[in-house]
PDB file of C-alpha atoms in Angstrom:
ATOM      1  CA  UNK A  24      -0.091  -0.142   0.030  1.00 80.00           C
ATOM      2  CA  UNK A  25       1.150   3.850  -0.824  1.00 90.00           C
ATOM      3  CA  UNK A  26      -0.468   6.558  -0.261  1.00 94.00           C
ATOM      4  CA  UNK A  27       0.547  10.299  -3.085  1.00 94.00           C
ATOM      5  CA  UNK A  28      -0.506  13.457  -1.439  1.00 95.00           C
ATOM      6  CA  UNK A  29      -1.778  16.333  -3.824  1.00 95.00           C
ATOM      7  CA  UNK A  30      -3.950  19.615  -3.391  1.00 97.00           C
ATOM      8  CA  UNK A  31      -0.848  21.962  -1.369  1.00 96.00           C
ATOM      9  CA  UNK A  32      -0.388  25.079  -2.916  1.00 97.00           C
ATOM     10  CA  UNK A  33      -0.838  29.080  -2.118  1.00 98.00           C
ATOM     11  CA  UNK A  34      -4.122  30.555   0.028  1.00 98.00           C
ATOM     12  CA  UNK A  35      -4.908  33.912   0.769  1.00 98.00           C
ATOM     13  CA  UNK A  36      -6.453  34.069   4.645  1.00 98.00           C
ATOM     14  CA  UNK A  37      -9.622  33.881   4.603  1.00 98.00           C
ATOM     15  CA  UNK A  38      -8.864  30.983   2.476  1.00 98.00           C
ATOM     16  CA  UNK A  39     -10.369  27.207   1.246  1.00 98.00           C
ATOM     17  CA  UNK A  40      -8.100  24.366   0.428  1.00 98.00           C
ATOM     18  CA  UNK A  41      -8.620  20.597  -0.203  1.00 98.00           C
ATOM     19  CA  UNK A  42      -6.384  17.884   0.117  1.00 98.00           C
ATOM     20  CA  UNK A  43      -6.736  14.372  -1.537  1.00 97.00           C
ATOM     21  CA  UNK A  44      -4.848  11.406  -0.792  1.00 96.00           C
ATOM     22  CA  UNK A  45      -4.403   8.630  -2.681  1.00 94.00           C
ATOM     23  CA  UNK A  46      -4.254   5.369  -1.133  1.00 90.00           C
ATOM     24  CA  UNK A  47      -2.471   2.576  -4.235  1.00 89.00           C
ATOM     25  CA  UNK A  48      -3.236  -0.862  -3.034  1.00 82.00           C
ATOM     26  CA  UNK A  49      -5.341  -3.100  -1.200  1.00 76.00           C
ATOM     27  CA  UNK A  50      -7.085  -0.452   1.693  1.00 69.00           C
ATOM     28  CA  UNK A  51      -8.668  -2.887   3.030  1.00 68.00           C
ATOM     29  CA  UNK A  52      -5.197  -3.223   4.563  1.00 80.00           C
ATOM     30  CA  UNK A  53      -5.835   0.243   6.475  1.00 87.00           C
ATOM     31  CA  UNK A  54      -7.890   1.010   9.515  1.00 92.00           C
ATOM     32  CA  UNK A  55      -7.507   4.581  10.228  1.00 94.00           C
ATOM     33  CA  UNK A  56      -6.397   7.638   8.358  1.00 94.00           C
ATOM     34  CA  UNK A  57      -5.267  11.126   9.532  1.00 96.00           C
ATOM     35  CA  UNK A  58      -3.638  14.233   8.096  1.00 98.00           C
ATOM     36  CA  UNK A  59      -0.359  15.090   9.906  1.00 98.00           C
ATOM     37  CA  UNK A  60       1.202  18.938   9.398  1.00 98.00           C
ATOM     38  CA  UNK A  61       4.553  19.798  10.264  1.00 97.00           C
ATOM     39  CA  UNK A  62       4.898  23.967  10.754  1.00 97.00           C
ATOM     40  CA  UNK A  63       8.686  25.622   9.783  1.00 95.00           C
ATOM     41  CA  UNK A  64      11.261  24.826  12.232  1.00 96.00           C
ATOM     42  CA  UNK A  65       8.087  22.731  14.243  1.00 97.00           C
ATOM     43  CA  UNK A  66       7.489  19.204  15.310  1.00 96.00           C
ATOM     44  CA  UNK A  67       4.947  17.014  14.077  1.00 96.00           C
ATOM     45  CA  UNK A  68       1.373  17.412  14.751  1.00 96.00           C
ATOM     46  CA  UNK A  69      -1.793  15.575  13.887  1.00 97.00           C
ATOM     47  CA  UNK A  70      -4.815  17.903  12.831  1.00 98.00           C
ATOM     48  CA  UNK A  71      -7.545  15.842  12.294  1.00 98.00           C
ATOM     49  CA  UNK A  72      -8.189  10.965  11.512  1.00 97.00           C
ATOM     50  CA  UNK A  73     -10.892   9.389  10.440  1.00 96.00           C
ATOM     51  CA  UNK A  74     -10.976   5.299  11.188  1.00 94.00           C
ATOM     52  CA  UNK A  75     -12.893   2.929   9.005  1.00 90.00           C
ATOM     53  CA  UNK A  76     -16.179   3.936  10.564  1.00 91.00           C
ATOM     54  CA  UNK A  77     -15.916   6.767  10.072  1.00 92.00           C
ATOM     55  CA  UNK A  78     -14.901   8.227  13.204  1.00 95.00           C
ATOM     56  CA  UNK A  79     -13.301  11.222  13.505  1.00 97.00           C
ATOM     57  CA  UNK A  80     -11.151  13.865  15.489  1.00 97.00           C
ATOM     58  CA  UNK A  81      -9.361  17.178  15.737  1.00 98.00           C
ATOM     59  CA  UNK A  82      -6.802  18.914  16.556  1.00 97.00           C
ATOM     60  CA  UNK A  83      -8.214  21.818  18.992  1.00 97.00           C
ATOM     61  CA  UNK A  84      -6.580  24.060  16.826  1.00 97.00           C
ATOM     62  CA  UNK A  85      -8.614  23.004  13.695  1.00 98.00           C
ATOM     63  CA  UNK A  86     -11.945  22.542  14.996  1.00 98.00           C
ATOM     64  CA  UNK A  87     -14.596  23.461  13.159  1.00 98.00           C
ATOM     65  CA  UNK A  88     -12.374  24.976  10.241  1.00 98.00           C
ATOM     66  CA  UNK A  89     -10.910  21.609   8.928  1.00 98.00           C
ATOM     67  CA  UNK A  90     -13.032  18.513   7.571  1.00 98.00           C
ATOM     68  CA  UNK A  91     -11.286  14.524   6.934  1.00 98.00           C
ATOM     69  CA  UNK A  92     -13.236  12.439   4.937  1.00 97.00           C
ATOM     70  CA  UNK A  93     -12.697   9.090   3.405  1.00 94.00           C
ATOM     71  CA  UNK A  94     -13.947   7.867   0.201  1.00 92.00           C
ATOM     72  CA  UNK A  95     -13.023   3.019  -0.066  1.00 86.00           C
ATOM     73  CA  UNK A  96     -14.574   2.755  -3.606  1.00 87.00           C
ATOM     74  CA  UNK A  97     -11.429   5.773  -4.396  1.00 85.00           C
ATOM     75  CA  UNK A  98      -9.634   4.948  -2.777  1.00 89.00           C
ATOM     76  CA  UNK A  99      -8.998   8.533  -1.152  1.00 91.00           C
ATOM     77  CA  UNK A 100      -9.170  10.716   2.146  1.00 94.00           C
ATOM     78  CA  UNK A 101      -9.454  13.905   1.789  1.00 97.00           C
ATOM     79  CA  UNK A 102      -8.974  17.156   4.140  1.00 98.00           C
ATOM     80  CA  UNK A 103     -11.750  20.798   2.798  1.00 98.00           C
ATOM     81  CA  UNK A 104      -9.270  23.090   4.841  1.00 98.00           C
ATOM     82  CA  UNK A 105     -11.410  26.177   5.048  1.00 98.00           C
ATOM     83  CA  UNK A 106     -10.856  29.740   7.034  1.00 98.00           C
ATOM     84  CA  UNK A 107      -6.959  29.211   6.539  1.00 98.00           C
ATOM     85  CA  UNK A 108      -5.013  31.243   8.664  1.00 98.00           C
ATOM     86  CA  UNK A 109      -1.146  31.029   8.491  1.00 98.00           C
ATOM     87  CA  UNK A 110      -0.556  28.838  11.346  1.00 97.00           C
ATOM     88  CA  UNK A 111      -2.144  26.567   8.613  1.00 98.00           C
ATOM     89  CA  UNK A 112       1.024  27.316   6.872  1.00 98.00           C
ATOM     90  CA  UNK A 113       2.671  23.362   6.794  1.00 98.00           C
ATOM     91  CA  UNK A 114       3.741  20.220   5.246  1.00 98.00           C
ATOM     92  CA  UNK A 115       0.396  17.896   5.184  1.00 98.00           C
ATOM     93  CA  UNK A 116       0.889  14.248   5.509  1.00 97.00           C
ATOM     94  CA  UNK A 117      -1.302  12.363   4.686  1.00 97.00           C
ATOM     95  CA  UNK A 118      -0.355   8.505   6.471  1.00 96.00           C
ATOM     96  CA  UNK A 119      -1.834   5.395   7.624  1.00 94.00           C
ATOM     97  CA  UNK A 120      -1.949   2.820  10.290  1.00 94.00           C
ATOM     98  CA  UNK A 121      -4.057  -1.566   9.796  1.00 91.00           C
ATOM     99  CA  UNK A 122      -5.456   0.060  14.037  1.00 92.00           C
ATOM    100  CA  UNK A 123      -8.234   0.394  14.571  1.00 90.00           C
ATOM    101  CA  UNK A 124      -8.200   3.445  16.441  1.00 90.00           C
ATOM    102  CA  UNK A 125      -5.103   4.914  16.709  1.00 89.00           C
ATOM    103  CA  UNK A 126      -3.466   9.020  16.912  1.00 89.00           C
ATOM    104  CA  UNK A 127       0.243   8.351  17.775  1.00 91.00           C
ATOM    105  CA  UNK A 128       1.354   8.777  14.771  1.00 91.00           C
ATOM    106  CA  UNK A 129       4.215   5.519  16.463  1.00 92.00           C
ATOM    107  CA  UNK A 130       1.585   3.920  14.394  1.00 94.00           C
ATOM    108  CA  UNK A 131       0.666   4.854  11.145  1.00 95.00           C
ATOM    109  CA  UNK A 132       3.321   1.938   9.345  1.00 92.00           C
ATOM    110  CA  UNK A 133       2.554   4.119   6.215  1.00 93.00           C
ATOM    111  CA  UNK A 134       2.957   7.741   5.529  1.00 95.00           C
ATOM    112  CA  UNK A 135       2.439  10.223   2.098  1.00 94.00           C
ATOM    113  CA  UNK A 136       5.280  12.561   0.653  1.00 93.00           C
ATOM    114  CA  UNK A 137       3.228  15.862   2.522  1.00 94.00           C
ATOM    115  CA  UNK A 138       2.302  18.299   0.240  1.00 97.00           C
ATOM    116  CA  UNK A 139       3.004  22.145   1.225  1.00 98.00           C
ATOM    117  CA  UNK A 140       0.551  24.452   2.216  1.00 98.00           C
ATOM    118  CA  UNK A 141       0.651  28.458   2.853  1.00 98.00           C
ATOM    119  CA  UNK A 142      -1.160  30.487   4.193  1.00 98.00           C
ATOM    120  CA  UNK A 143      -0.638  34.716   3.643  1.00 97.00           C
ATOM    121  CA  UNK A 144      -1.579  37.019   5.678  1.00 94.00           C
TER     122      UNK A 144
END
């Protein structure tokens, strides 16, 4: 199974972007999927995750602005990002875990290559 993230770019504060992560291979080997992000000079952090049953969890900093979703038929997960702020600037990574539910990056076995999101003020 491999992950390919896309959809990043430059956007003004208040704007929106939609990230996409394509899963190649058997998505049914994957349970929880997540979007992590790494701001410049900072550690990687969880932005949002979604379990195979559709349970979602968000970082407090993105609640109400970001929406994660998955389409197992299309083998994709998405991150709709609205009301973007300059502090959302980061490289965003999609990740996949065989665990039923996990929010720990240590338990995500697969990682995409990252896509850069830059939010200008």
